[in-house]
Amino acid sequence: DLYLFNSTSKEGSTTAKGIIENRLFQTYQDDNAYFVMSSAEMMDAMNTMMSTMMIVLVAIAAISLLVGGIGIMNIMLVTVTERTREIGIRKAIGAERRSIITQFLIEAAMICGIGGVFGIIVGYLGTMIVGKLSFNTILIPSPGVTLGAAAISVALGIIFGMYPAIKAS
């Protein structure tokens, strides 16, 4: 009594699962001796696992960005402390507060932008090497992801450079 089920619908696979479970129970008389899972249930389990993995990865990335941003803020605060004489001279000759803030924000954005470009280059090389070694093909990240990464790194510099820039002015 071998049954072959080919079902593309969720209801059909649930029905097939019930029939298979009944047949296995008749054979083994024990629910713990076997485990039956439909492809729909398997896909639901995979989707749940992928959602959990995505949440964990986003949390790790957010923590990394926060730590990197705090590092940029500390670097900029040291820069402000070291350049108090320059800032004082600029104010003495009539520099507006806005121009000093702009100067330090541009500096913070440039530091993060250069770091972002370095990270993108390392990411591209790593992707190509891993793709060649693992899949024997060259994988190239999409330009949208690359531009997004560059924009996020510059935005990070502006956001975390705001406090030191205001303190400098």
Short mmCIF file of C-alpha atoms in Angstrom, two decimals:
data_model
loop_
_atom_site.label_atom_id
_atom_site.label_comp_id
_atom_site.label_asym_id
_atom_site.label_seq_id
_atom_site.Cartn_x
_atom_site.Cartn_y
_atom_site.Cartn_z
CA ASP A 1 0.00 0.00 0.00
CA LEU A 2 2.34 2.73 -1.19
CA TYR A 3 0.65 6.01 -1.95
CA LEU A 4 2.25 8.71 -4.03
CA PHE A 5 0.98 12.21 -3.33
CA ASN A 6 1.72 15.16 -5.53
CA SER A 7 -0.02 18.21 -4.21
CA THR A 8 0.65 21.85 -4.93
CA SER A 9 -2.01 23.25 -2.62
CA LYS A 10 -1.74 23.71 1.12
CA GLU A 11 -5.00 21.84 1.73
CA GLY A 12 -3.89 18.90 -0.42
CA SER A 13 -0.59 18.62 1.42
CA THR A 14 -2.40 18.76 4.78
CA THR A 15 -4.70 15.95 3.63
CA ALA A 16 -1.74 13.90 2.41
CA LYS A 17 0.04 14.46 5.70
CA GLY A 18 -3.00 13.18 7.62
CA ILE A 19 -3.22 10.04 5.48
CA ILE A 20 0.51 9.36 5.89
CA GLU A 21 0.34 9.91 9.67
CA ASN A 22 -2.62 7.49 9.93
CA ARG A 23 -0.73 4.84 7.92
CA LEU A 24 2.40 5.27 10.03
CA PHE A 25 0.37 5.07 13.25
CA GLN A 26 -1.24 1.81 12.04
CA THR A 27 2.23 0.42 11.36
CA TYR A 28 4.10 1.58 14.49
CA GLN A 29 1.29 2.18 17.02
CA ASP A 30 3.41 4.98 18.53
CA ASP A 31 3.29 8.72 17.76
CA ASN A 32 6.92 9.15 18.85
CA ALA A 33 8.32 6.66 16.31
CA TYR A 34 7.93 9.01 13.33
CA PHE A 35 7.61 12.65 12.37
CA VAL A 36 5.74 13.93 9.33
CA MET A 37 6.05 17.50 8.10
CA SER A 38 4.47 18.97 5.00
CA SER A 39 6.40 21.26 2.70
CA ALA A 40 4.13 24.16 3.73
CA GLU A 41 5.01 23.58 7.40
CA MET A 42 8.67 23.31 6.45
CA MET A 43 8.48 26.64 4.62
CA ASP A 44 6.74 28.26 7.61
CA ALA A 45 9.51 26.98 9.90
CA MET A 46 12.19 28.29 7.51
CA ASN A 47 10.46 31.69 7.28
CA THR A 48 10.30 31.91 11.07
CA MET A 49 13.97 31.00 11.35
CA MET A 50 14.96 33.52 8.65
CA SER A 51 12.96 36.26 10.39
CA THR A 52 14.73 35.52 13.66
CA MET A 53 18.12 35.55 11.92
CA MET A 54 17.28 38.88 10.27
CA ILE A 55 16.34 40.43 13.62
CA VAL A 56 19.60 39.21 15.18
CA LEU A 57 21.67 40.53 12.26
CA VAL A 58 19.92 43.91 12.35
CA ALA A 59 20.55 44.13 16.10
CA ILE A 60 24.24 43.31 15.63
CA ALA A 61 24.54 45.89 12.84
CA ALA A 62 22.79 48.54 14.96
CA ILE A 63 25.14 47.91 17.88
CA SER A 64 28.14 48.08 15.53
CA LEU A 65 26.94 51.39 14.08
CA LEU A 66 26.35 52.79 17.56
CA VAL A 67 29.84 51.81 18.72
CA GLY A 68 31.38 53.20 15.53
CA GLY A 69 29.42 56.42 15.93
CA ILE A 70 30.59 56.83 19.51
CA GLY A 71 34.16 56.31 18.29
CA ILE A 72 33.72 59.05 15.67
CA MET A 73 32.25 61.34 18.32
CA ASN A 74 35.26 60.76 20.58
CA ILE A 75 37.70 61.44 17.74
CA MET A 76 35.89 64.66 16.89
CA LEU A 77 35.79 65.76 20.55
CA VAL A 78 39.57 65.28 20.76
CA THR A 79 39.92 67.26 17.53
CA VAL A 80 37.83 70.08 18.98
CA THR A 81 39.92 70.10 22.17
CA GLU A 82 43.18 70.21 20.21
CA ARG A 83 41.98 73.01 17.96
CA THR A 84 40.55 75.44 20.50
CA ARG A 85 43.14 78.05 19.52
CA GLU A 86 42.15 77.80 15.82
CA ILE A 87 38.46 78.01 16.70
CA GLY A 88 39.11 81.05 18.91
CA ILE A 89 41.02 82.81 16.11
CA ARG A 90 38.22 82.07 13.64
CA LYS A 91 35.65 83.51 16.05
CA ALA A 92 37.85 86.56 16.72
CA ILE A 93 38.02 87.43 13.02
CA GLY A 94 34.25 87.13 12.66
CA ALA A 95 33.43 83.52 11.82
CA GLU A 96 29.79 82.68 12.44
CA ARG A 97 28.77 79.80 14.64
CA ARG A 98 27.16 78.12 11.64
CA SER A 99 30.42 78.08 9.66
CA ILE A 100 32.31 76.42 12.52
CA ILE A 101 29.58 73.80 12.87
CA THR A 102 29.66 73.22 9.11
CA GLN A 103 33.44 72.82 9.13
CA PHE A 104 33.37 70.14 11.83
CA LEU A 105 30.37 68.34 10.30
CA ILE A 106 32.14 68.18 6.93
CA GLU A 107 35.22 66.85 8.68
CA ALA A 108 33.22 64.15 10.49
CA ALA A 109 31.39 63.23 7.27
CA MET A 110 34.69 62.95 5.41
CA ILE A 111 36.23 60.72 8.08
CA CYS A 112 33.22 58.40 7.98
CA GLY A 113 32.97 58.60 4.19
CA ILE A 114 36.59 57.54 3.75
CA GLY A 115 36.06 54.72 6.25
CA GLY A 116 32.90 53.72 4.38
CA VAL A 117 34.73 53.61 1.03
CA PHE A 118 37.47 51.50 2.63
CA GLY A 119 34.79 49.16 4.04
CA ILE A 120 33.06 48.91 0.66
CA ILE A 121 36.35 48.00 -1.05
CA VAL A 122 37.08 45.33 1.58
CA GLY A 123 33.48 44.05 1.23
CA TYR A 124 33.76 43.83 -2.55
CA LEU A 125 37.07 41.95 -2.34
CA GLY A 126 35.76 39.64 0.37
CA THR A 127 32.61 38.90 -1.61
CA MET A 128 34.60 38.13 -4.73
CA ILE A 129 37.07 35.87 -2.89
CA VAL A 130 34.39 33.97 -0.96
CA GLY A 131 32.23 33.67 -4.09
CA LYS A 132 35.12 32.28 -6.11
CA LEU A 133 36.20 29.83 -3.39
CA SER A 134 32.70 28.71 -2.34
CA PHE A 135 30.61 28.82 -5.50
CA ASN A 136 33.32 29.01 -8.17
CA THR A 137 31.76 32.19 -9.49
CA ILE A 138 32.38 35.88 -9.06
CA LEU A 139 29.72 37.61 -7.00
CA ILE A 140 29.39 41.38 -7.26
CA PRO A 141 27.23 43.31 -4.77
CA SER A 142 24.53 45.51 -6.29
CA PRO A 143 25.25 49.21 -6.85
CA GLY A 144 22.20 50.15 -4.76
CA VAL A 145 23.60 48.38 -1.71
CA THR A 146 26.97 50.02 -2.29
CA LEU A 147 25.48 53.50 -2.53
CA GLY A 148 23.31 52.81 0.51
CA ALA A 149 26.35 51.76 2.55
CA ALA A 150 28.24 54.89 1.51
CA ALA A 151 25.27 57.11 2.35
CA ILE A 152 24.81 55.47 5.74
CA SER A 153 28.48 55.95 6.62
CA VAL A 154 28.35 59.66 5.72
CA ALA A 155 25.06 60.09 7.61
CA LEU A 156 26.63 58.38 10.61
CA GLY A 157 29.44 60.93 10.54
CA ILE A 158 26.98 63.81 10.41
CA ILE A 159 24.76 62.44 13.18
CA PHE A 160 27.57 61.61 15.60
CA GLY A 161 29.61 64.65 14.62
CA MET A 162 26.80 67.02 15.55
CA TYR A 163 27.59 67.21 19.27
CA PRO A 164 31.34 67.90 18.81
CA ALA A 165 30.56 70.48 16.10
CA ILE A 166 28.12 72.32 18.36
CA LYS A 167 30.62 72.13 21.23
CA ALA A 168 33.31 73.60 18.94
CA SER A 169 31.12 76.53 17.96
#
